[in-house]
Amino acid sequence: MKLQNYVLGNWMEGDGEGQHLYNAVNGQIIANATTKGLDFASILDYGRQKGSRALRKMTFQERGRMLKALALHLLEKKENFYPISYKTGATRADSWIDIEGGIGNLFSNASLRRKLPDEIFALDGENIGLSKGGTFAAQHILLPKEGVVLHINAFNFPVWGMLEKIAVNLLAGMAAVVKPATITSYLTEAVVREIISSQILPEGALQLICGSAGDIINHTYAQDVITFTGSASTGLMLKSNPNVLKENVPFNLEADSLNCIVLAEDVDENMPEWNIFIKEVHKEMTSKAGQKCTAIRRIFVPENKMEAVWKSLSTSLSQTKIGNPENEKVRMGALAGLSQKKEVIGQVQKLLASSQIIYGSLDSVELIDAEATKGAFISPLLLKNEKPFSSEEVHNTEAFGPVSTVMPYKTLEEAIELAKLGKGSLCSSLVTVNEQIAKDFILGSGTYHGRILVLNRDCSKESTGHGSPLPLLTHGGPGRAGGGEEMGGLRGIKHYMQRVALQGSPTMLTAVTNVYQPGAKANKNSIHPFKKYFDELTIGDQFVTEKREITSEDIDKFADLTGDHFYAHLQKTDFSDTMFDEQVAHGYFIISAAAGLFVDSYKKNPVLLNYGIEELRFTKPVYPGTSIYVKLTCKEKIEQELKEITPETKNTKGIDIPKGIVKWYVEILDDTDEISGVGTILTMVRKKY
């Protein structure tokens, strides 16, 4: 069987026999893969012209709903992927991380739509005033790049590796060409077939090449984005491509790194943290047979606890059942292939120049329901290095399998320096209950790690663990780890968008961004904006209230009502040596009084409820005798989806009312026309149609 590539809107085979792909468990040939004969320049151009163009016409809300639909579809089909995943050597638990973890990324990114506008672009940051008179201002916006994203992925997570990346670029509005590692591309192909058959994505939004990447990078240009996950050496070679350098193609590199875990000095064998530490190291060594870019490679422990630690780890590792992933007793499967096994053994032999094996064997492994001569199985290997400061290999060499090295340190300062000797990692963990130790370690080593987990009894039950990148957190690291970032919630989306600084009058910026900018011309008419339905409101609709005088009696009553008797709000206070001249009104009273001025009361209207307040600031004190008035301006509109009513829905009241969120820019001015307070109030407003 020959794997097919999905390119130019069709499934097609490459020329020639291609590369044999083997079952990691029994060594049987699964398929052949080749990209020979494919026109890579046309593939990239098809993604740009067909896929990205269609995605850019969609709003963030539409793209988010598209991701949710795709996630739900793949979730229904998930069981079809597990039998294929077992052939990669992954157990059910390993496959769950890959398959359902990948689908979870789609759900997480789909939910980000709620933080984004119903537009094809997004604002980045707040309005920036650039002139004294307020007629010249600036606003940063984000636009989807007009190219295509080329994802070159690693072999260890053929589903997650694809889905966690395309979820972000699709939400941002860019199409993708995915090139999975050939060795496990048969699983990626199966998932892509399901994605394409669902017809949820626009044509050209996703293309797949199974086999060599050929000269595809030579055809990228400045509007494209390249991401690579894999070895640092391969990443460097690709990143140094002359075309990438000439065109300044954005390149995100996530390289395998020598991640570490530190057992703090405060932890001893009688504490829960000891078992938490042992369990975490065991999990990271055996999950995916250690084939994770985030796996723990270096274990640092106080020198007086070295023997106790390696004995505890050895006992724990000895209980791991290894073999055929389809056997329910098995807890660790095979490496991805015999070539990978050979690579791991070669790297371990380099480590043995300064370390020794204290658990496991390079030559033998006890298996369940499998034959060692046919499959790519290897024993977990725990190494010991007594002199980590004088041993270069342990900080430079990574065996990408179930291999870790335990090393001693004398002081926390030494542990910090040892952690940094990895020259940059994706993640690091510290097991401690001492808050000062945690703070010192983070501040001392944080610049060398992309993520740091502080693990103890308080969070261990709910912790996602050392090796679990999460879609709302950045995944990447400095130095050896590649210097890149993936995922990260809204941060990740910005990698696929161009930031543009707009300058002009507030009125012009409002027209371009469809968000009211302070100082812009307003739409003033006789209809109170609270009487308008969501679909009738226009950005810039403004209501200017009557004035209200604030009295000392008002302030006293508010103090009594709320219990807020702060000295500045009391008449009898001696105001010498304070910031105020006399009794001052509560800021919260002023915003409440402002609401009393602008709320259209008594009669029902399209406003359903107050949804919240953002960025509220009190800029000038209001003294008794001051009159205030309010400018209420429609700042932004965000449509809300109708929530699905299910048997689990407990309260359906209002759930099916067509509505949206309206942000109102509120300026509270005094009788000198100076601003005393400013903020953004959110209301939920009914739609008319």
XYZ file of C-alpha atoms in Angstrom:
689
model
C 0.000 0.000 0.000
C 1.269 3.468 -0.842
C 0.284 6.469 1.242
C -1.324 9.302 -0.655
C -0.636 13.004 -0.413
C -3.532 15.446 -0.246
C -2.471 18.366 -2.426
C -4.049 20.700 -4.977
C -7.499 19.539 -3.877
C -6.883 15.833 -4.600
C -5.481 12.669 -3.086
C -2.500 11.575 -5.153
C 0.434 9.188 -4.948
C 4.032 10.187 -5.457
C 6.202 8.523 -8.059
C 8.297 5.434 -7.385
C 8.253 2.984 -4.504
C 9.286 5.417 -1.795
C 10.212 4.671 1.810
C 8.980 1.539 3.604
C 7.054 2.272 6.805
C 7.132 -0.449 9.454
C 4.965 -1.559 12.357
C 7.058 -0.664 15.414
C 5.720 -3.687 17.331
C 6.269 -6.567 14.900
C 8.387 -5.080 12.117
C 5.869 -5.730 9.339
C 5.606 -3.277 6.445
C 2.539 -1.035 6.767
C 2.889 1.188 3.718
C 5.273 3.066 1.445
C 5.522 6.852 1.334
C 6.885 9.159 -1.332
C 6.473 12.742 -2.496
C 8.537 12.268 -5.650
C 7.014 14.080 -8.607
C 4.983 16.562 -6.550
C 5.144 20.208 -7.605
C 5.934 21.886 -4.290
C 5.798 25.413 -5.709
C 2.259 24.807 -6.949
C 1.249 23.207 -3.634
C 2.308 26.271 -1.672
C 0.699 28.637 -4.159
C -2.544 26.625 -4.049
C -2.611 27.011 -0.273
C -2.055 30.749 -0.558
C -4.538 31.437 -3.341
C -7.256 28.954 -2.396
C -7.038 28.147 1.310
C -5.644 31.287 2.903
C -7.760 33.563 0.730
C -10.934 31.751 1.851
C -9.901 31.807 5.510
C -9.094 35.520 5.442
C -12.663 36.244 4.351
C -13.951 34.527 7.488
C -14.191 36.305 10.836
C -12.554 35.002 13.996
C -15.980 33.863 15.160
C -16.546 31.861 11.982
C -13.070 30.322 12.142
C -13.586 29.438 15.805
C -16.905 27.733 15.107
C -15.212 25.874 12.256
C -12.563 24.523 14.664
C -15.243 23.466 17.133
C -17.143 21.592 14.399
C -13.933 19.853 13.340
C -13.124 18.891 16.939
C -16.578 17.398 17.441
C -16.293 15.474 14.166
C -12.878 13.992 15.030
C -14.055 13.148 18.533
C -16.783 10.982 17.009
C -14.193 9.213 14.854
C -11.437 8.913 17.465
C -11.691 5.143 17.972
C -10.771 4.626 14.319
C -7.337 6.090 15.031
C -6.308 4.022 18.064
C -5.589 0.725 16.215
C -3.372 2.664 13.800
C -1.628 4.455 16.646
C -0.687 1.136 18.295
C 1.450 0.376 15.242
C 3.633 3.375 16.119
C 4.499 1.638 19.402
C 2.189 3.834 21.478
C 0.070 2.406 24.300
C -3.567 3.389 24.805
C -2.466 6.081 27.283
C 0.197 7.356 24.869
C -2.312 7.390 22.031
C -4.843 9.241 24.163
C -2.355 12.091 24.597
C -1.700 12.144 20.862
C -5.240 11.716 19.533
C -7.568 13.214 22.115
C -4.949 15.681 23.286
C -4.732 16.931 19.715
C -8.515 17.209 19.441
C -8.480 19.075 22.756
C -6.248 21.679 21.127
C -8.933 22.276 18.523
C -11.520 22.810 21.261
C -9.251 25.158 23.232
C -8.454 27.308 20.225
C -12.108 27.321 19.173
C -12.994 28.769 22.582
C -10.526 31.628 22.056
C -13.008 33.131 19.598
C -14.803 34.588 22.612
C -11.791 36.810 23.225
C -11.639 37.955 19.608
C -13.816 40.298 17.559
C -16.342 39.314 14.911
C -13.933 40.699 12.344
C -11.281 39.414 9.937
C -8.648 41.328 11.934
C -7.970 42.101 15.586
C -6.835 45.065 17.634
C -3.565 44.691 19.508
C -3.434 46.825 22.619
C -5.145 50.093 23.433
C -5.470 53.403 21.611
C -2.360 55.558 21.927
C -2.781 59.335 21.980
C -0.010 61.084 20.051
C -0.970 64.755 20.314
C -1.888 67.292 22.962
C -5.090 68.314 21.211
C -6.264 64.720 20.740
C -6.525 64.926 16.943
C -3.664 62.481 16.217
C -3.569 58.944 17.595
C -2.423 55.391 16.895
C -3.761 51.860 17.165
C -2.018 48.543 16.465
C -3.985 45.959 14.499
C -3.281 42.347 13.509
C -3.939 41.071 9.977
C -3.603 37.441 8.792
C -0.480 36.966 6.698
C -1.257 36.304 3.031
C 0.977 33.263 2.695
C 0.718 29.652 3.798
C 2.088 27.876 6.863
C 4.477 24.961 6.327
C 4.511 22.633 9.342
C 7.385 20.144 9.412
C 6.588 17.865 12.333
C 8.298 15.183 14.404
C 7.489 11.459 14.489
C 6.500 11.136 18.134
C 3.073 12.809 18.010
C 1.684 12.341 14.491
C -1.797 13.612 15.482
C -1.179 16.099 18.285
C 1.792 17.562 16.452
C -0.425 18.418 13.498
C -3.597 19.499 15.298
C -1.915 21.711 17.914
C -0.306 23.689 15.089
C -3.097 23.940 12.528
C -5.615 24.907 15.220
C -3.695 28.137 15.734
C -2.981 29.046 12.101
C -6.560 28.259 11.015
C -7.956 30.514 13.745
C -5.527 33.222 12.658
C -6.678 32.899 9.037
C -3.813 31.056 7.300
C -3.866 27.763 5.384
C -1.374 25.004 6.184
C 0.734 22.423 4.411
C 1.596 19.648 6.874
C 4.670 17.491 6.406
C 4.671 14.866 9.189
C 7.729 12.724 9.912
C 7.621 9.963 7.328
C 8.097 7.120 9.827
C 4.648 7.623 11.424
C 2.925 9.555 8.621
C 0.420 6.735 8.067
C -1.398 7.815 11.236
C -1.400 11.491 10.207
C -2.757 10.495 6.796
C -5.669 8.630 8.405
C -6.649 11.712 10.430
C -6.314 14.070 7.460
C -8.556 11.776 5.392
C -11.238 12.196 8.033
C -10.736 15.966 8.115
C -11.005 16.294 4.338
C -14.035 14.017 4.098
C -15.857 16.132 6.695
C -15.744 19.123 4.304
C -15.626 21.411 7.338
C -12.513 23.298 6.216
C -12.432 25.480 3.092
C -10.714 23.843 0.133
C -6.965 24.437 0.267
C -6.962 25.199 4.015
C -5.097 21.936 4.717
C -2.727 19.969 2.509
C -0.650 16.915 3.450
C 2.628 15.568 2.074
C 3.779 12.127 3.265
C 7.458 11.684 2.561
C 10.418 13.906 1.820
C 9.991 17.674 1.968
C 12.201 17.929 -1.094
C 12.896 21.534 -2.039
C 9.638 22.916 -0.686
C 11.385 25.463 1.544
C 13.011 26.976 -1.533
C 9.549 28.076 -2.686
C 8.504 29.917 0.489
C 8.431 33.706 0.738
C 8.053 36.499 3.284
C 4.289 36.109 3.844
C 4.677 32.390 4.617
C 5.502 30.899 8.017
C 7.594 27.776 8.642
C 7.433 25.734 11.834
C 9.733 22.825 12.600
C 9.683 20.323 15.441
C 12.583 17.892 15.780
C 16.303 17.788 16.374
C 18.279 20.978 16.877
C 20.727 20.021 14.113
C 18.006 19.509 11.491
C 16.254 22.655 12.647
C 19.458 24.661 12.222
C 19.948 23.291 8.719
C 16.408 24.233 7.663
C 16.503 27.623 9.368
C 19.752 28.414 7.544
C 18.217 27.769 4.112
C 19.376 30.604 1.816
C 15.826 31.270 0.639
C 14.564 31.541 4.229
C 17.329 34.030 5.001
C 16.866 36.021 1.794
C 13.062 36.264 2.096
C 13.080 36.671 5.896
C 10.524 33.876 6.188
C 9.312 33.624 9.810
C 10.685 30.335 11.200
C 9.534 28.838 14.500
C 11.869 26.130 15.798
C 10.906 23.782 18.615
C 13.864 21.488 19.203
C 14.338 18.497 21.472
C 16.044 19.619 24.659
C 17.722 18.281 27.763
C 14.884 19.037 30.169
C 15.490 18.563 33.861
C 13.783 17.977 37.187
C 15.175 19.077 40.543
C 14.419 17.480 43.900
C 14.791 20.314 46.397
C 16.813 20.003 49.595
C 13.719 20.322 51.777
C 12.181 17.048 50.519
C 12.921 13.762 52.287
C 11.651 10.177 51.989
C 8.927 10.659 54.593
C 7.207 13.462 52.693
C 4.505 13.100 50.001
C 6.762 15.079 47.669
C 9.248 12.204 47.548
C 6.694 9.875 45.980
C 5.432 12.682 43.748
C 8.992 13.144 42.466
C 9.569 9.429 41.822
C 6.212 9.070 40.084
C 6.856 12.086 37.848
C 10.278 10.877 36.723
C 8.922 7.368 36.082
C 6.044 8.748 34.018
C 8.297 10.983 31.947
C 10.751 8.157 31.252
C 8.148 5.626 30.141
C 5.342 7.672 28.599
C 5.658 7.385 24.800
C 8.752 5.264 25.612
C 10.518 8.519 26.439
C 9.987 9.873 22.915
C 8.796 13.302 23.979
C 10.529 16.592 23.359
C 9.569 17.486 26.932
C 10.737 14.243 28.595
C 13.002 14.473 31.639
C 16.596 13.761 30.588
C 18.488 15.133 33.601
C 17.572 14.455 37.239
C 19.228 16.619 39.901
C 19.044 15.561 43.563
C 20.859 16.560 46.769
C 24.074 14.519 46.999
C 23.091 13.014 50.358
C 19.921 11.576 48.759
C 21.465 10.161 45.582
C 21.404 6.509 46.575
C 17.878 6.649 47.987
C 16.602 8.316 44.828
C 18.120 5.938 42.307
C 17.017 2.931 44.334
C 13.448 4.247 44.504
C 13.460 4.987 40.770
C 14.841 1.544 39.975
C 12.103 -0.110 42.026
C 9.460 1.957 40.271
C 10.856 1.252 36.786
C 11.038 -2.487 37.502
C 7.238 -2.547 37.795
C 6.736 -1.253 34.248
C 5.272 -3.842 31.883
C 6.728 -3.494 28.381
C 5.426 -5.003 25.166
C 2.595 -4.995 22.644
C 0.544 -1.798 23.180
C -2.679 -3.692 22.413
C -2.188 -5.848 25.511
C -4.017 -4.213 28.415
C -1.237 -5.148 30.846
C 1.394 -3.197 28.921
C 2.389 0.246 30.220
C 5.273 1.024 27.850
C 5.347 0.224 24.151
C 8.049 0.276 21.496
C 10.104 3.050 20.021
C 8.790 4.355 16.696
C 11.036 2.056 14.673
C 14.258 0.084 14.534
C 16.128 3.081 13.136
C 15.074 5.040 16.207
C 16.220 2.214 18.481
C 19.620 2.235 16.815
C 19.808 6.024 17.269
C 18.945 5.788 20.977
C 21.544 3.079 21.644
C 24.182 5.168 19.883
C 23.388 8.205 22.022
C 23.417 6.136 25.233
C 26.894 4.865 24.353
C 28.044 8.497 24.155
C 26.565 9.164 27.586
C 28.388 6.126 28.985
C 31.693 7.928 28.459
C 31.041 9.685 31.786
C 28.003 7.871 33.232
C 27.013 4.339 34.154
C 23.781 2.362 33.817
C 22.229 1.669 37.215
C 18.914 0.289 35.919
C 18.037 -1.468 32.662
C 20.017 -3.027 29.848
C 21.018 -2.090 26.320
C 20.977 -5.741 25.272
C 17.813 -7.267 26.704
C 14.251 -6.417 27.690
C 11.444 -8.560 29.082
C 8.328 -8.244 26.910
C 4.645 -9.130 26.997
C 3.024 -10.389 23.805
C 5.909 -9.284 21.581
C 9.270 -10.435 20.212
C 12.367 -8.377 20.898
C 13.961 -9.413 17.603
C 11.084 -7.982 15.548
C 9.918 -4.892 17.370
C 11.684 -1.659 18.307
C 11.664 -2.331 22.043
C 14.190 -1.096 24.565
C 14.463 -1.248 28.338
C 14.086 1.924 30.397
C 17.621 3.067 31.185
C 18.500 5.005 34.323
C 22.047 6.354 34.299
C 24.131 7.858 37.095
C 26.716 10.608 36.745
C 28.687 11.537 39.855
C 30.490 14.545 38.361
C 27.935 16.638 36.428
C 30.071 19.805 36.404
C 32.971 18.104 34.622
C 30.897 15.874 32.278
C 29.926 17.519 29.006
C 28.084 14.577 27.465
C 25.188 14.560 29.922
C 24.417 18.207 29.139
C 24.933 17.922 25.371
C 23.698 14.474 24.352
C 20.059 13.429 24.217
C 18.950 9.831 23.844
C 15.400 10.240 22.520
C 13.930 7.289 24.377
C 13.317 6.022 27.939
C 16.680 7.321 29.149
C 17.454 9.682 32.051
C 20.527 10.447 34.138
C 20.509 11.141 37.881
C 23.134 13.594 39.190
C 24.034 15.159 42.569
C 24.213 18.780 43.693
C 25.377 20.339 46.961
C 23.488 23.638 47.125
C 20.528 25.262 45.397
C 22.978 27.527 43.586
C 24.616 24.403 42.132
C 21.235 23.003 41.102
C 20.482 26.251 39.278
C 23.808 26.179 37.449
C 23.347 22.523 36.475
C 19.867 23.253 35.129
C 21.367 26.007 32.972
C 24.104 23.743 31.576
C 21.486 22.260 29.217
C 21.802 25.561 27.312
C 18.055 26.036 27.041
C 15.139 23.665 27.520
C 11.431 23.408 26.832
C 10.564 22.742 30.458
C 11.946 22.215 33.907
C 10.351 20.965 37.107
C 11.107 21.594 40.759
C 9.676 19.468 43.569
C 9.536 21.451 46.799
C 7.237 22.803 49.517
C 9.573 25.680 50.309
C 8.349 28.881 48.665
C 11.700 30.659 48.930
C 13.492 27.752 47.239
C 10.928 27.874 44.445
C 11.325 31.621 43.991
C 15.135 31.460 43.985
C 15.178 28.592 41.470
C 12.723 30.301 39.118
C 14.475 33.659 39.214
C 17.896 32.006 38.962
C 17.210 29.637 36.059
C 14.031 30.920 34.415
C 15.771 32.513 31.428
C 16.976 29.063 30.366
C 13.556 27.370 30.307
C 10.340 27.869 28.371
C 8.177 26.559 31.194
C 8.755 25.745 34.890
C 6.510 23.483 36.966
C 6.667 23.716 40.761
C 5.274 20.421 42.004
C 4.158 19.460 45.499
C 1.225 18.026 47.462
C -0.863 21.167 46.908
C -1.171 20.712 43.140
C -0.013 17.201 42.289
C -3.501 15.685 42.010
C -4.621 18.197 39.414
C -1.268 18.997 37.819
C -1.013 18.165 34.113
C 2.590 17.179 34.740
C 6.088 18.067 33.645
C 5.760 16.965 30.046
C 2.322 18.252 29.023
C 2.311 21.375 26.847
C -1.042 23.133 27.137
C -2.767 25.072 24.349
C -3.190 28.228 26.435
C 0.498 28.267 27.486
C 3.482 28.916 25.257
C 5.434 25.823 24.236
C 9.042 26.430 23.326
C 12.262 27.454 24.938
C 15.490 29.404 24.489
C 18.839 28.292 23.131
C 19.083 24.603 22.405
C 15.263 24.320 22.607
C 15.015 26.410 19.448
C 14.149 29.901 20.658
C 10.583 29.590 19.383
C 7.051 29.580 20.758
C 3.968 27.564 19.876
C 0.390 27.678 21.100
C 0.094 30.128 24.020
C -3.538 31.060 23.479
C -3.856 34.492 21.882
C -0.061 34.811 21.871
C 0.235 31.944 19.401
C -2.250 33.465 16.973
C -0.060 36.554 16.653
C 2.746 34.476 15.111
C 0.563 34.097 12.009
C -0.538 37.708 11.810
C 1.160 40.920 10.785
C 1.138 43.694 13.359
C 0.484 47.086 11.761
C 0.709 50.412 13.606
C -2.044 52.696 12.325
C -1.762 56.457 12.728
C -4.384 59.067 12.015
C -7.271 61.004 13.482
C -9.426 59.214 16.079
C -12.359 59.414 13.643
C -10.371 57.714 10.880
C -9.068 55.034 13.252
C -12.627 54.365 14.429
C -13.813 53.918 10.831
C -10.974 51.489 10.054
C -11.091 49.407 13.237
C -14.850 49.528 13.888
C -14.000 50.237 17.526
C -14.636 53.719 18.919
C -11.394 55.584 19.591
C -11.395 58.360 22.235
C -11.842 61.759 20.626
C -13.542 60.489 17.458
C -16.644 62.164 16.050
C -19.800 60.756 17.605
C -23.242 59.984 16.225
C -25.659 62.071 18.247
C -29.392 61.683 17.803
C -32.537 61.914 19.840
C -32.904 58.146 20.410
C -31.293 56.938 23.604
C -28.829 54.137 22.654
C -30.325 51.883 25.350
C -33.552 51.927 23.337
C -31.804 50.454 20.308
C -31.521 46.752 19.574
C -28.072 45.228 19.061
C -28.439 45.227 15.277
C -29.602 48.864 15.275
C -26.646 50.230 17.209
C -23.783 51.855 15.319
C -20.241 52.308 16.589
C -19.997 55.919 17.761
C -23.634 56.291 18.839
C -23.423 58.696 21.762
C -25.654 59.993 24.526
C -24.715 63.027 26.636
C -26.539 63.196 29.965
C -27.856 66.025 32.045
C -25.741 67.261 34.946
C -25.994 66.217 38.580
C -24.538 68.069 41.515
C -22.667 65.906 44.009
C -23.376 66.959 47.609
C -21.762 66.185 50.941
C -25.016 64.498 51.964
C -24.749 62.172 48.908
C -21.251 61.142 49.985
C -22.304 60.513 53.588
C -25.277 58.393 52.509
C -23.123 56.301 50.179
C -20.595 55.755 52.975
C -23.355 54.599 55.330
C -24.971 52.401 52.678
C -21.758 50.614 51.700
C -19.818 50.766 54.958
C -16.945 52.473 53.135
C -15.866 55.094 55.685
C -12.396 55.710 54.313
C -11.065 58.875 55.934
C -11.046 60.869 52.653
C -14.842 60.463 52.401
C -15.540 61.934 55.879
C -16.321 65.624 56.445
C -14.584 65.760 59.815
C -11.188 64.597 58.494
C -8.207 66.940 58.850
C -7.086 67.087 55.197
C -3.678 68.623 55.870
C -0.901 66.308 54.699
C -3.298 64.376 52.408
C -3.828 64.365 48.652
C -7.220 66.078 48.987
C -8.493 69.567 49.810
C -11.711 68.454 51.467
C -14.191 65.572 51.643
C -14.063 63.675 48.352
C -16.685 61.475 46.714
C -16.120 57.716 46.491
C -15.027 56.650 43.010
C -17.643 53.915 43.100
C -20.292 56.436 44.031
C -19.323 58.545 41.025
C -19.642 55.582 38.624
C -22.946 54.653 40.278
C -24.200 58.203 39.931
C -23.036 58.150 36.316
C -25.131 55.035 35.709
C -28.087 56.837 37.203
C -27.586 59.573 34.637
C -27.232 57.419 31.529
C -29.474 54.440 32.257
C -32.857 54.737 30.541
C -34.934 53.531 33.475
C -38.423 52.330 34.348
C -39.477 50.922 30.972
C -38.209 47.644 29.526
C -35.773 48.066 26.660
C -33.423 45.865 24.568
C -30.727 45.947 27.269
C -30.961 42.604 29.052
C -28.337 43.063 31.763
C -25.094 44.705 32.852
C -22.239 42.373 31.933
C -19.292 44.037 33.644
C -16.817 46.901 33.755
C -13.363 47.065 32.164
C -10.476 49.477 32.675
C -12.271 51.776 35.132
C -10.105 54.675 36.309
C -10.806 57.730 38.495
C -8.673 60.563 37.196
C -9.759 63.637 39.166
C -11.308 64.011 42.634
C -14.948 65.079 42.833
C -15.685 67.418 45.754
C -19.098 68.448 47.138
C -20.670 71.113 44.945
C -19.176 69.656 41.745
C -21.599 68.859 38.940
C -20.883 65.821 36.779
C -22.279 64.604 33.466
C -21.578 61.599 31.263
C -20.753 60.879 27.651
C -21.881 57.336 26.841
C -20.564 56.080 23.482
C -21.055 52.740 21.724
C -17.466 51.479 21.540
C -17.657 47.905 20.242
C -20.192 45.188 19.426
C -19.583 41.435 19.864
C -22.198 38.976 18.669
C -23.063 36.074 20.932
C -23.878 32.596 19.750
C -27.057 30.906 20.815
C -26.106 28.263 23.331
C -27.174 24.725 22.614
C -29.883 23.469 24.941
C -29.089 19.943 26.113
C -30.583 17.630 28.774
C -27.725 18.763 31.066
C -28.647 22.445 30.737
C -30.032 23.381 34.148
C -31.270 26.903 33.463
C -32.570 27.640 29.963
C -34.004 31.074 30.766
C -32.637 33.555 28.234
C -30.340 30.982 26.651
C -32.049 31.146 23.264
C -32.502 34.921 23.061
C -30.565 36.336 20.070
C -28.203 38.858 21.659
C -24.757 40.400 21.722
C -22.361 42.200 24.033
C -22.036 45.948 23.621
C -19.050 47.798 25.058
C -19.787 51.401 26.038
C -17.057 53.983 26.460
C -18.018 55.986 29.546
C -16.497 59.419 30.188
C -17.474 61.162 33.437
C -16.846 64.899 33.196
C -17.122 67.686 35.755
C -18.425 71.224 35.339
C -15.038 72.318 33.927
C -15.428 69.663 31.195
C -12.423 67.740 32.545
C -12.617 63.984 32.874
C -13.089 62.705 36.425
C -13.486 59.063 35.500
C -13.334 56.836 32.457
C -14.115 53.192 31.804
C -15.794 50.639 29.585
C -19.153 49.199 30.615
C -20.468 46.014 29.028
C -24.143 45.284 28.506
C -25.940 42.328 26.998
C -28.349 43.605 24.345
C -31.185 41.804 22.592
C -31.179 41.528 18.796
C -34.212 42.663 16.854
C -33.866 40.071 14.098
